[in-house]
Amino acid sequence: MPVISVEHIALRENGAPYIAGKGVKVANIATLAIMHGWSIEKIADEFDLTPAQIHAALAYYYDHQDEIDSAVRAGDELAKQTGISIDDLRRHVGDKIPSKDE
């Protein structure tokens, strides 16, 4: 039986997964859906994504949960060490890349 891949997820040079063509990090989608309880529809509306893109991001997250959770914790720790709120740090480093080329 052939395996079909879904091509919604891409990797940045640093290995961070994001939604291709949108630049929204998989970690952001997972955090909103799992930790904050956002619905698929709310995430889709907020980031101009399709339900398929969100489900692909969540599937990727569950396949790579340990490494993504570790990266999120590292970002949270960096924010604490620098005295900058995690929201300010994320805005500063740009969690959502505006380029549609990604």
PDB file of C-alpha atoms in Angstrom:
ATOM      1  CA  MET A   1       0.000   0.000   0.000  1.00  0.00           C
ATOM      2  CA  PRO A   2       1.484   3.398  -0.980  1.00  0.00           C
ATOM      3  CA  VAL A   3       2.058   6.026   1.693  1.00  0.00           C
ATOM      4  CA  ILE A   4       0.820   9.501   0.795  1.00  0.00           C
ATOM      5  CA  SER A   5       2.510  12.505   2.368  1.00  0.00           C
ATOM      6  CA  VAL A   6       0.827  15.800   3.112  1.00  0.00           C
ATOM      7  CA  GLU A   7       2.986  18.720   2.050  1.00  0.00           C
ATOM      8  CA  HIS A   8       1.857  21.524   4.371  1.00  0.00           C
ATOM      9  CA  ILE A   9       4.926  21.574   6.616  1.00  0.00           C
ATOM     10  CA  ALA A  10       8.393  22.895   5.774  1.00  0.00           C
ATOM     11  CA  LEU A  11      11.563  23.338   7.815  1.00  0.00           C
ATOM     12  CA  ARG A  12      13.570  26.502   8.277  1.00  0.00           C
ATOM     13  CA  GLU A  13      17.359  26.372   8.029  1.00  0.00           C
ATOM     14  CA  ASN A  14      17.527  26.003  11.823  1.00  0.00           C
ATOM     15  CA  GLY A  15      15.181  23.000  11.638  1.00  0.00           C
ATOM     16  CA  ALA A  16      12.100  24.768  13.009  1.00  0.00           C
ATOM     17  CA  PRO A  17       8.920  23.433  11.343  1.00  0.00           C
ATOM     18  CA  TYR A  18       6.387  25.906   9.996  1.00  0.00           C
ATOM     19  CA  ILE A  19       3.366  25.966   7.720  1.00  0.00           C
ATOM     20  CA  ALA A  20       4.642  26.315   4.168  1.00  0.00           C
ATOM     21  CA  GLY A  21       3.564  29.523   2.475  1.00  0.00           C
ATOM     22  CA  LYS A  22       2.457  31.072   5.751  1.00  0.00           C
ATOM     23  CA  GLY A  23       5.481  31.073   8.048  1.00  0.00           C
ATOM     24  CA  VAL A  24       3.442  30.153  11.147  1.00  0.00           C
ATOM     25  CA  LYS A  25       5.450  27.871  13.427  1.00  0.00           C
ATOM     26  CA  VAL A  26       4.128  24.418  14.234  1.00  0.00           C
ATOM     27  CA  ALA A  27       4.951  25.144  17.894  1.00  0.00           C
ATOM     28  CA  ASN A  28       2.618  28.151  17.850  1.00  0.00           C
ATOM     29  CA  ILE A  29      -0.253  26.116  16.418  1.00  0.00           C
ATOM     30  CA  ALA A  30       0.306  23.320  18.953  1.00  0.00           C
ATOM     31  CA  THR A  31       0.520  25.767  21.855  1.00  0.00           C
ATOM     32  CA  LEU A  32      -2.709  27.499  20.889  1.00  0.00           C
ATOM     33  CA  ALA A  33      -4.609  24.264  20.268  1.00  0.00           C
ATOM     34  CA  ILE A  34      -3.303  22.138  23.119  1.00  0.00           C
ATOM     35  CA  MET A  35      -2.314  24.516  25.899  1.00  0.00           C
ATOM     36  CA  HIS A  36      -4.833  27.285  25.278  1.00  0.00           C
ATOM     37  CA  GLY A  37      -7.705  25.210  23.914  1.00  0.00           C
ATOM     38  CA  TRP A  38      -8.217  27.173  20.702  1.00  0.00           C
ATOM     39  CA  SER A  39     -10.439  25.463  18.163  1.00  0.00           C
ATOM     40  CA  ILE A  40      -9.249  24.595  14.672  1.00  0.00           C
ATOM     41  CA  GLU A  41     -11.657  27.226  13.346  1.00  0.00           C
ATOM     42  CA  LYS A  42     -10.329  29.967  15.644  1.00  0.00           C
ATOM     43  CA  ILE A  43      -6.718  29.231  14.665  1.00  0.00           C
ATOM     44  CA  ALA A  44      -7.693  29.145  10.985  1.00  0.00           C
ATOM     45  CA  ASP A  45      -9.399  32.527  11.252  1.00  0.00           C
ATOM     46  CA  GLU A  46      -6.604  34.129  13.272  1.00  0.00           C
ATOM     47  CA  PHE A  47      -3.772  33.051  10.958  1.00  0.00           C
ATOM     48  CA  ASP A  48      -5.581  32.721   7.623  1.00  0.00           C
ATOM     49  CA  LEU A  49      -4.961  28.971   7.479  1.00  0.00           C
ATOM     50  CA  THR A  50      -6.981  26.020   6.272  1.00  0.00           C
ATOM     51  CA  PRO A  51      -8.102  23.259   8.624  1.00  0.00           C
ATOM     52  CA  ALA A  52      -5.834  20.883   6.659  1.00  0.00           C
ATOM     53  CA  GLN A  53      -2.794  23.072   7.387  1.00  0.00           C
ATOM     54  CA  ILE A  54      -3.628  23.119  11.097  1.00  0.00           C
ATOM     55  CA  HIS A  55      -4.186  19.370  11.258  1.00  0.00           C
ATOM     56  CA  ALA A  56      -0.886  18.825   9.425  1.00  0.00           C
ATOM     57  CA  ALA A  57       0.867  21.061  11.968  1.00  0.00           C
ATOM     58  CA  LEU A  58      -0.686  19.133  14.858  1.00  0.00           C
ATOM     59  CA  ALA A  59       0.222  15.796  13.285  1.00  0.00           C
ATOM     60  CA  TYR A  60       3.808  17.000  12.849  1.00  0.00           C
ATOM     61  CA  TYR A  61       3.824  18.214  16.453  1.00  0.00           C
ATOM     62  CA  TYR A  62       2.700  14.827  17.796  1.00  0.00           C
ATOM     63  CA  ASP A  63       5.330  13.055  15.681  1.00  0.00           C
ATOM     64  CA  HIS A  64       8.044  15.406  17.064  1.00  0.00           C
ATOM     65  CA  GLN A  65       6.544  16.415  20.407  1.00  0.00           C
ATOM     66  CA  ASP A  66       9.663  15.995  22.556  1.00  0.00           C
ATOM     67  CA  GLU A  67      11.887  18.174  20.381  1.00  0.00           C
ATOM     68  CA  ILE A  68       9.241  20.881  19.850  1.00  0.00           C
ATOM     69  CA  ASP A  69       8.347  21.005  23.558  1.00  0.00           C
ATOM     70  CA  SER A  70      12.056  21.265  24.355  1.00  0.00           C
ATOM     71  CA  ALA A  71      12.469  24.206  21.954  1.00  0.00           C
ATOM     72  CA  VAL A  72       9.439  25.964  23.477  1.00  0.00           C
ATOM     73  CA  ARG A  73      10.832  25.459  26.995  1.00  0.00           C
ATOM     74  CA  ALA A  74      14.217  26.827  25.870  1.00  0.00           C
ATOM     75  CA  GLY A  75      12.506  29.933  24.493  1.00  0.00           C
ATOM     76  CA  ASP A  76      10.566  30.389  27.719  1.00  0.00           C
ATOM     77  CA  GLU A  77      13.765  30.020  29.749  1.00  0.00           C
ATOM     78  CA  LEU A  78      15.596  32.555  27.579  1.00  0.00           C
ATOM     79  CA  ALA A  79      12.759  35.004  28.090  1.00  0.00           C
ATOM     80  CA  LYS A  80      12.955  34.552  31.872  1.00  0.00           C
ATOM     81  CA  GLN A  81      16.742  35.002  31.880  1.00  0.00           C
ATOM     82  CA  THR A  82      16.612  38.202  29.868  1.00  0.00           C
ATOM     83  CA  GLY A  83      13.745  39.673  31.852  1.00  0.00           C
ATOM     84  CA  ILE A  84      11.652  40.064  28.718  1.00  0.00           C
ATOM     85  CA  SER A  85       8.180  38.579  28.670  1.00  0.00           C
ATOM     86  CA  ILE A  86       7.835  35.599  26.362  1.00  0.00           C
ATOM     87  CA  ASP A  87       5.278  37.523  24.296  1.00  0.00           C
ATOM     88  CA  ASP A  88       7.696  40.430  23.825  1.00  0.00           C
ATOM     89  CA  LEU A  89      10.517  38.054  22.946  1.00  0.00           C
ATOM     90  CA  ARG A  90       8.377  36.210  20.416  1.00  0.00           C
ATOM     91  CA  ARG A  91       7.345  39.495  18.810  1.00  0.00           C
ATOM     92  CA  HIS A  92      10.981  40.547  18.720  1.00  0.00           C
ATOM     93  CA  VAL A  93      12.283  37.397  17.030  1.00  0.00           C
ATOM     94  CA  GLY A  94       9.236  37.070  14.789  1.00  0.00           C
ATOM     95  CA  ASP A  95       7.244  33.881  15.314  1.00  0.00           C
ATOM     96  CA  LYS A  96       5.160  34.662  12.262  1.00  0.00           C
ATOM     97  CA  ILE A  97       7.250  35.373   9.190  1.00  0.00           C
ATOM     98  CA  PRO A  98       5.358  37.753   6.868  1.00  0.00           C
ATOM     99  CA  SER A  99       6.841  36.322   3.684  1.00  0.00           C
ATOM    100  CA  LYS A 100       4.441  34.200   1.664  1.00  0.00           C
ATOM    101  CA  ASP A 101       7.460  32.513   0.038  1.00  0.00           C
ATOM    102  CA  GLU A 102       7.950  30.249   3.055  1.00  0.00           C
TER     103      GLU A 102
END
